[in-house]
């Protein structure tokens, strides 16, 4: 039998990463649809992360749907300055943003973000009372070459270097195997849970017993038909959803899976 998850800590969390999809007006419509569906959900954290330009519209729309929180997909590590094209923590806070995805594999691969940069961003995020969702995950080659454990260990340690231990409750870690992102190839629940467990052990080594309570969520082709199997694993506390978060019904069905598991 699987060990039961703590009902006091590790509140389930489902996050939608919209990536570069939806204009501001489309954002309003999608959030209206999601908001209506989730209005009876309680005791979970639900987060929508639209593009930066949609944040004002999203902030307006979310005002009417208390359960959904707003997240951003990235931020700069400095407070302000000559950083053309960048967005700061205070700019996000102004629109009621509560979470920020950091070190997504697309940022790491396509925009050369390093572990050290992700670590600096995570520290700045908590300074602005933004909850960092720090992403880690191995490539297909790394998995095939049996390097997954070593890659995850070095990413977790380096991406959270210097993270303030007294802010550890604010942290969410997302395990997103790169080979499962947008490919329809999902990690098996056992494969995912093995890495989640490793991450939890690493967090405990780095931050003491409170490290064990950090929420570790899975991302990579999460869909309504695989969400229950993934989230019923003992070390999987929720999901970071890409494509399926752009479909209000699919996103709601994934949220329902998490809710039903916690209620059972
Ligand atoms: P998909 O759910 O589309 O595979 O994307 C996962 C992801 O990258 C979420 O951050």
mmCIF file of C-alpha atoms and ligand atoms in Angstrom:
data_model
loop_
_atom_site.group_PDB
_atom_site.id
_atom_site.type_symbol
_atom_site.label_atom_id
_atom_site.label_comp_id
_atom_site.label_asym_id
_atom_site.label_seq_id
_atom_site.Cartn_x
_atom_site.Cartn_y
_atom_site.Cartn_z
ATOM 1 C CA UNK A 1 0.000 0.000 0.000
ATOM 2 C CA UNK A 2 1.208 3.508 -0.805
ATOM 3 C CA UNK A 3 2.032 5.759 2.159
ATOM 4 C CA UNK A 4 -0.698 8.365 2.675
ATOM 5 C CA UNK A 5 0.104 11.964 1.918
ATOM 6 C CA UNK A 6 -0.005 14.458 4.764
ATOM 7 C CA UNK A 7 -3.303 16.356 4.756
ATOM 8 C CA UNK A 8 -1.896 19.242 6.734
ATOM 9 C CA UNK A 9 1.143 20.067 4.638
ATOM 10 C CA UNK A 10 1.682 19.664 0.903
ATOM 11 C CA UNK A 11 -1.651 21.081 -0.188
ATOM 12 C CA UNK A 12 -2.276 19.914 -3.771
ATOM 13 C CA UNK A 13 -1.386 22.443 -6.436
ATOM 14 C CA UNK A 14 -2.231 22.460 -10.142
ATOM 15 C CA UNK A 15 -0.537 25.077 -12.332
ATOM 16 C CA UNK A 16 -1.337 25.949 -15.940
ATOM 17 C CA UNK A 17 1.634 27.166 -17.987
ATOM 18 C CA UNK A 18 0.137 28.824 -21.035
ATOM 19 C CA UNK A 19 3.562 29.477 -22.610
ATOM 20 C CA UNK A 20 3.306 31.875 -25.606
ATOM 21 C CA UNK A 21 -0.410 31.340 -26.164
ATOM 22 C CA UNK A 22 -3.458 33.615 -25.861
ATOM 23 C CA UNK A 23 -3.762 37.363 -26.363
ATOM 24 C CA UNK A 24 -5.199 39.486 -23.565
ATOM 25 C CA UNK A 25 -8.760 39.226 -24.880
ATOM 26 C CA UNK A 26 -8.465 35.449 -25.344
ATOM 27 C CA UNK A 27 -7.121 35.277 -21.790
ATOM 28 C CA UNK A 28 -10.283 36.868 -20.436
ATOM 29 C CA UNK A 29 -12.464 34.275 -22.181
ATOM 30 C CA UNK A 30 -10.380 31.288 -21.102
ATOM 31 C CA UNK A 31 -10.190 32.433 -17.488
ATOM 32 C CA UNK A 32 -13.904 33.068 -17.435
ATOM 33 C CA UNK A 33 -14.476 29.483 -18.579
ATOM 34 C CA UNK A 34 -11.955 27.977 -16.130
ATOM 35 C CA UNK A 35 -13.157 30.231 -13.288
ATOM 36 C CA UNK A 36 -16.755 29.122 -13.632
ATOM 37 C CA UNK A 37 -15.757 25.455 -13.557
ATOM 38 C CA UNK A 38 -13.486 25.707 -10.497
ATOM 39 C CA UNK A 39 -15.733 27.929 -8.384
ATOM 40 C CA UNK A 40 -16.612 25.079 -5.977
ATOM 41 C CA UNK A 41 -13.056 23.780 -5.551
ATOM 42 C CA UNK A 42 -11.479 24.321 -2.111
ATOM 43 C CA UNK A 43 -8.368 23.280 -0.187
ATOM 44 C CA UNK A 44 -6.135 23.310 -3.231
ATOM 45 C CA UNK A 45 -3.924 25.861 -4.918
ATOM 46 C CA UNK A 46 -4.818 26.558 -8.547
ATOM 47 C CA UNK A 47 -2.597 28.800 -10.630
ATOM 48 C CA UNK A 48 -2.831 30.175 -14.169
ATOM 49 C CA UNK A 49 0.370 31.496 -15.783
ATOM 50 C CA UNK A 50 -0.544 33.447 -18.943
ATOM 51 C CA UNK A 51 1.972 35.524 -20.944
ATOM 52 C CA UNK A 52 3.142 38.839 -19.420
ATOM 53 C CA UNK A 53 0.953 40.911 -21.729
ATOM 54 C CA UNK A 54 -2.138 39.079 -20.503
ATOM 55 C CA UNK A 55 -1.454 39.689 -16.807
ATOM 56 C CA UNK A 56 -3.543 42.885 -16.468
ATOM 57 C CA UNK A 57 -6.545 41.238 -18.180
ATOM 58 C CA UNK A 58 -6.019 38.087 -16.130
ATOM 59 C CA UNK A 59 -5.790 40.079 -12.928
ATOM 60 C CA UNK A 60 -9.140 41.732 -13.752
ATOM 61 C CA UNK A 61 -10.779 38.421 -14.619
ATOM 62 C CA UNK A 62 -9.404 36.598 -11.587
ATOM 63 C CA UNK A 63 -10.755 39.182 -9.204
ATOM 64 C CA UNK A 64 -14.091 37.471 -9.721
ATOM 65 C CA UNK A 65 -12.789 33.915 -9.198
ATOM 66 C CA UNK A 66 -11.092 33.824 -5.801
ATOM 67 C CA UNK A 67 -9.721 30.282 -6.010
ATOM 68 C CA UNK A 68 -7.472 30.883 -9.030
ATOM 69 C CA UNK A 69 -4.137 32.577 -8.374
ATOM 70 C CA UNK A 70 -2.036 34.303 -10.970
ATOM 71 C CA UNK A 71 1.473 33.225 -11.938
ATOM 72 C CA UNK A 72 4.117 34.481 -14.354
ATOM 73 C CA UNK A 73 6.362 32.381 -16.586
ATOM 74 C CA UNK A 74 9.642 34.140 -15.815
ATOM 75 C CA UNK A 75 11.130 37.242 -14.193
ATOM 76 C CA UNK A 76 14.454 39.057 -14.006
ATOM 77 C CA UNK A 77 16.747 38.593 -11.024
ATOM 78 C CA UNK A 78 17.391 42.323 -10.574
ATOM 79 C CA UNK A 79 15.051 44.854 -9.010
ATOM 80 C CA UNK A 80 15.280 47.275 -11.927
ATOM 81 C CA UNK A 81 17.799 48.604 -14.404
ATOM 82 C CA UNK A 82 18.901 48.690 -18.028
ATOM 83 C CA UNK A 83 17.647 45.221 -19.003
ATOM 84 C CA UNK A 84 15.775 45.721 -22.254
ATOM 85 C CA UNK A 85 12.807 43.418 -22.632
ATOM 86 C CA UNK A 86 12.848 42.126 -19.058
ATOM 87 C CA UNK A 87 10.207 42.151 -16.298
ATOM 88 C CA UNK A 88 10.886 42.646 -12.566
ATOM 89 C CA UNK A 89 9.292 41.185 -9.454
ATOM 90 C CA UNK A 90 7.637 44.488 -8.513
ATOM 91 C CA UNK A 91 6.050 44.710 -11.977
ATOM 92 C CA UNK A 92 4.529 41.273 -11.431
ATOM 93 C CA UNK A 93 3.342 42.108 -7.930
ATOM 94 C CA UNK A 94 1.489 45.154 -9.229
ATOM 95 C CA UNK A 95 -0.911 42.815 -11.057
ATOM 96 C CA UNK A 96 -1.439 40.524 -8.094
ATOM 97 C CA UNK A 97 0.927 37.798 -9.336
ATOM 98 C CA UNK A 98 1.634 35.257 -6.561
ATOM 99 C CA UNK A 99 3.729 32.590 -8.311
ATOM 100 C CA UNK A 100 6.518 32.608 -10.862
ATOM 101 C CA UNK A 101 7.811 29.695 -12.939
ATOM 102 C CA UNK A 102 11.628 29.752 -12.985
ATOM 103 C CA UNK A 103 14.126 27.713 -14.974
ATOM 104 C CA UNK A 104 11.602 26.041 -17.251
ATOM 105 C CA UNK A 105 13.506 23.737 -19.622
ATOM 106 C CA UNK A 106 12.466 25.950 -22.540
ATOM 107 C CA UNK A 107 14.181 28.890 -20.808
ATOM 108 C CA UNK A 108 17.216 26.744 -20.069
ATOM 109 C CA UNK A 109 17.493 25.274 -23.580
ATOM 110 C CA UNK A 110 16.347 28.138 -25.805
ATOM 111 C CA UNK A 111 17.452 31.141 -23.740
ATOM 112 C CA UNK A 112 20.576 29.696 -22.098
ATOM 113 C CA UNK A 113 19.393 30.055 -18.512
ATOM 114 C CA UNK A 114 21.791 28.408 -16.089
ATOM 115 C CA UNK A 115 21.266 26.909 -12.637
ATOM 116 C CA UNK A 116 23.075 29.920 -11.114
ATOM 117 C CA UNK A 117 20.701 32.323 -12.859
ATOM 118 C CA UNK A 118 17.676 30.322 -11.712
ATOM 119 C CA UNK A 119 19.028 30.394 -8.138
ATOM 120 C CA UNK A 120 19.413 34.191 -8.273
ATOM 121 C CA UNK A 121 15.867 34.557 -9.624
ATOM 122 C CA UNK A 122 14.425 32.313 -6.915
ATOM 123 C CA UNK A 123 16.021 34.446 -4.193
ATOM 124 C CA UNK A 124 14.680 37.655 -5.776
ATOM 125 C CA UNK A 125 11.235 36.086 -6.186
ATOM 126 C CA UNK A 126 10.789 35.426 -2.466
ATOM 127 C CA UNK A 127 12.024 38.957 -1.729
ATOM 128 C CA UNK A 128 8.956 40.100 -3.668
ATOM 129 C CA UNK A 129 6.656 37.599 -1.959
ATOM 130 C CA UNK A 130 6.376 35.608 -5.154
ATOM 131 C CA UNK A 131 6.323 31.821 -4.809
ATOM 132 C CA UNK A 132 8.964 30.332 -7.092
ATOM 133 C CA UNK A 133 8.099 27.202 -9.076
ATOM 134 C CA UNK A 134 11.623 25.984 -9.846
ATOM 135 C CA UNK A 135 11.779 23.502 -12.732
ATOM 136 C CA UNK A 136 14.261 20.680 -13.183
ATOM 137 C CA UNK A 137 14.360 17.718 -15.565
ATOM 138 C CA UNK A 138 16.610 15.545 -17.692
ATOM 139 C CA UNK A 139 16.801 15.207 -21.482
ATOM 140 C CA UNK A 140 16.073 11.987 -23.331
ATOM 141 C CA UNK A 141 19.786 11.342 -23.917
ATOM 142 C CA UNK A 142 20.559 11.875 -20.251
ATOM 143 C CA UNK A 143 17.829 9.387 -19.293
ATOM 144 C CA UNK A 144 19.012 6.851 -21.857
ATOM 145 C CA UNK A 145 22.567 7.213 -20.548
ATOM 146 C CA UNK A 146 21.305 6.628 -16.994
ATOM 147 C CA UNK A 147 22.328 10.117 -15.854
ATOM 148 C CA UNK A 148 18.900 11.154 -14.566
ATOM 149 C CA UNK A 149 19.802 10.933 -10.888
ATOM 150 C CA UNK A 150 23.055 12.874 -11.278
ATOM 151 C CA UNK A 151 21.424 15.563 -13.459
ATOM 152 C CA UNK A 152 18.548 16.069 -11.015
ATOM 153 C CA UNK A 153 20.898 16.244 -8.037
ATOM 154 C CA UNK A 154 23.102 18.872 -9.623
ATOM 155 C CA UNK A 155 20.124 20.927 -10.895
ATOM 156 C CA UNK A 156 18.308 20.898 -7.548
ATOM 157 C CA UNK A 157 21.405 21.791 -5.539
ATOM 158 C CA UNK A 158 22.614 24.528 -7.892
ATOM 159 C CA UNK A 159 19.202 26.019 -8.726
ATOM 160 C CA UNK A 160 18.422 26.387 -5.027
ATOM 161 C CA UNK A 161 21.893 27.478 -3.874
ATOM 162 C CA UNK A 162 21.498 30.268 -1.334
ATOM 163 C CA UNK A 163 17.710 29.942 -1.197
ATOM 164 C CA UNK A 164 16.662 31.243 2.244
ATOM 165 C CA UNK A 165 15.703 28.326 4.495
ATOM 166 C CA UNK A 166 13.178 30.500 6.363
ATOM 167 C CA UNK A 167 11.228 30.935 3.104
ATOM 168 C CA UNK A 168 11.149 27.266 2.209
ATOM 169 C CA UNK A 169 7.333 27.036 2.591
ATOM 170 C CA UNK A 170 7.064 29.368 -0.400
ATOM 171 C CA UNK A 171 8.959 27.054 -2.730
ATOM 172 C CA UNK A 172 7.437 24.655 -5.257
ATOM 173 C CA UNK A 173 9.697 22.356 -7.307
ATOM 174 C CA UNK A 174 8.504 21.028 -10.671
ATOM 175 C CA UNK A 175 9.971 17.874 -12.159
ATOM 176 C CA UNK A 176 9.560 18.106 -15.924
ATOM 177 C CA UNK A 177 11.447 15.478 -17.922
ATOM 178 C CA UNK A 178 12.283 17.295 -21.157
ATOM 179 C CA UNK A 179 11.388 14.271 -23.282
ATOM 180 C CA UNK A 180 7.825 14.379 -21.917
ATOM 181 C CA UNK A 181 7.139 18.072 -22.615
ATOM 182 C CA UNK A 182 4.711 18.628 -25.454
ATOM 183 C CA UNK A 183 5.463 15.182 -26.867
ATOM 184 C CA UNK A 184 2.510 13.186 -25.557
ATOM 185 C CA UNK A 185 5.106 10.842 -23.988
ATOM 186 C CA UNK A 186 4.419 10.883 -20.282
ATOM 187 C CA UNK A 187 6.704 9.503 -17.585
ATOM 188 C CA UNK A 188 5.184 6.442 -15.948
ATOM 189 C CA UNK A 189 3.886 7.166 -12.441
ATOM 190 C CA UNK A 190 6.707 5.032 -11.051
ATOM 191 C CA UNK A 191 9.401 6.817 -13.090
ATOM 192 C CA UNK A 192 8.064 10.195 -11.999
ATOM 193 C CA UNK A 193 7.674 9.246 -8.349
ATOM 194 C CA UNK A 194 11.226 7.892 -8.186
ATOM 195 C CA UNK A 195 12.581 11.305 -9.195
ATOM 196 C CA UNK A 196 10.133 13.167 -6.938
ATOM 197 C CA UNK A 197 11.301 11.080 -4.011
ATOM 198 C CA UNK A 198 14.915 11.851 -4.851
ATOM 199 C CA UNK A 199 14.093 15.579 -4.998
ATOM 200 C CA UNK A 200 12.396 15.374 -1.594
ATOM 201 C CA UNK A 201 15.465 13.701 -0.078
ATOM 202 C CA UNK A 202 17.731 16.381 -1.597
ATOM 203 C CA UNK A 203 15.491 19.155 -0.243
ATOM 204 C CA UNK A 204 15.618 17.580 3.208
ATOM 205 C CA UNK A 205 19.414 17.391 3.064
ATOM 206 C CA UNK A 206 19.614 21.034 2.019
ATOM 207 C CA UNK A 207 16.867 22.561 4.192
ATOM 208 C CA UNK A 208 16.306 20.119 7.056
ATOM 209 C CA UNK A 209 12.981 18.534 7.969
ATOM 210 C CA UNK A 210 10.945 21.369 6.387
ATOM 211 C CA UNK A 211 12.466 20.402 3.047
ATOM 212 C CA UNK A 212 10.316 17.268 3.136
ATOM 213 C CA UNK A 213 7.168 19.417 3.063
ATOM 214 C CA UNK A 214 8.049 21.309 -0.109
ATOM 215 C CA UNK A 215 5.532 20.568 -2.834
ATOM 216 C CA UNK A 216 7.015 18.710 -5.775
ATOM 217 C CA UNK A 217 4.800 18.691 -8.872
ATOM 218 C CA UNK A 218 5.068 16.802 -12.149
ATOM 219 C CA UNK A 219 4.941 18.303 -15.634
ATOM 220 C CA UNK A 220 5.184 16.782 -19.093
ATOM 221 C CA UNK A 221 2.126 15.764 -21.138
ATOM 222 C CA UNK A 222 -0.235 15.747 -18.146
ATOM 223 C CA UNK A 223 -3.747 15.095 -19.482
ATOM 224 C CA UNK A 224 -7.073 14.157 -17.897
ATOM 225 C CA UNK A 225 -6.464 10.481 -18.692
ATOM 226 C CA UNK A 226 -3.094 10.219 -16.899
ATOM 227 C CA UNK A 227 -3.474 12.793 -14.105
ATOM 228 C CA UNK A 228 -5.011 10.473 -11.523
ATOM 229 C CA UNK A 229 -2.341 7.788 -11.898
ATOM 230 C CA UNK A 230 0.449 10.359 -11.614
ATOM 231 C CA UNK A 231 -0.948 12.335 -8.705
ATOM 232 C CA UNK A 232 -1.844 9.244 -6.675
ATOM 233 C CA UNK A 233 1.885 8.571 -6.257
ATOM 234 C CA UNK A 234 3.060 9.406 -2.725
ATOM 235 C CA UNK A 235 5.636 12.069 -3.682
ATOM 236 C CA UNK A 236 3.646 13.827 -6.436
ATOM 237 C CA UNK A 237 1.794 16.832 -5.031
ATOM 238 C CA UNK A 238 0.217 18.193 -8.174
ATOM 239 C CA UNK A 239 0.839 19.053 -11.802
ATOM 240 C CA UNK A 240 2.400 21.692 -14.032
ATOM 241 C CA UNK A 241 0.249 21.525 -17.131
ATOM 242 C CA UNK A 242 1.129 22.956 -20.548
ATOM 243 C CA UNK A 243 -1.099 22.176 -23.535
ATOM 244 C CA UNK A 244 -4.038 20.812 -21.552
ATOM 245 C CA UNK A 245 -4.252 24.008 -19.462
ATOM 246 C CA UNK A 246 -5.418 25.884 -22.582
ATOM 247 C CA UNK A 247 -8.567 23.781 -22.691
ATOM 248 C CA UNK A 248 -10.847 24.742 -19.789
ATOM 249 C CA UNK A 249 -12.523 21.339 -19.570
ATOM 250 C CA UNK A 250 -9.262 19.363 -19.725
ATOM 251 C CA UNK A 251 -7.660 21.641 -17.117
ATOM 252 C CA UNK A 252 -10.688 21.302 -14.864
ATOM 253 C CA UNK A 253 -10.659 17.503 -15.223
ATOM 254 C CA UNK A 254 -7.003 17.433 -14.112
ATOM 255 C CA UNK A 255 -7.891 19.640 -11.127
ATOM 256 C CA UNK A 256 -10.785 17.318 -10.304
ATOM 257 C CA UNK A 257 -8.392 14.339 -10.313
ATOM 258 C CA UNK A 258 -6.222 16.062 -7.711
ATOM 259 C CA UNK A 259 -9.251 17.050 -5.630
ATOM 260 C CA UNK A 260 -10.788 13.587 -5.691
ATOM 261 C CA UNK A 261 -7.503 11.971 -4.650
ATOM 262 C CA UNK A 262 -7.135 14.290 -1.678
ATOM 263 C CA UNK A 263 -10.743 13.700 -0.643
ATOM 264 C CA UNK A 264 -10.433 9.884 -0.831
HETATM 265 P P1 LIG B 1 2.850 19.927 -21.848
HETATM 266 O O1 LIG B 1 1.843 19.644 -20.750
HETATM 267 O O2 LIG B 1 2.266 20.594 -23.029
HETATM 268 O O3 LIG B 1 3.658 18.705 -22.151
HETATM 269 O O4 LIG B 1 3.886 21.011 -21.240
HETATM 270 C C1 LIG B 1 4.461 20.765 -20.006
HETATM 271 C C2 LIG B 1 5.158 21.986 -19.551
HETATM 272 O O5 LIG B 1 6.189 22.343 -20.100
HETATM 273 C C3 LIG B 1 4.553 22.762 -18.463
HETATM 274 O O6 LIG B 1 5.437 23.705 -17.971
#
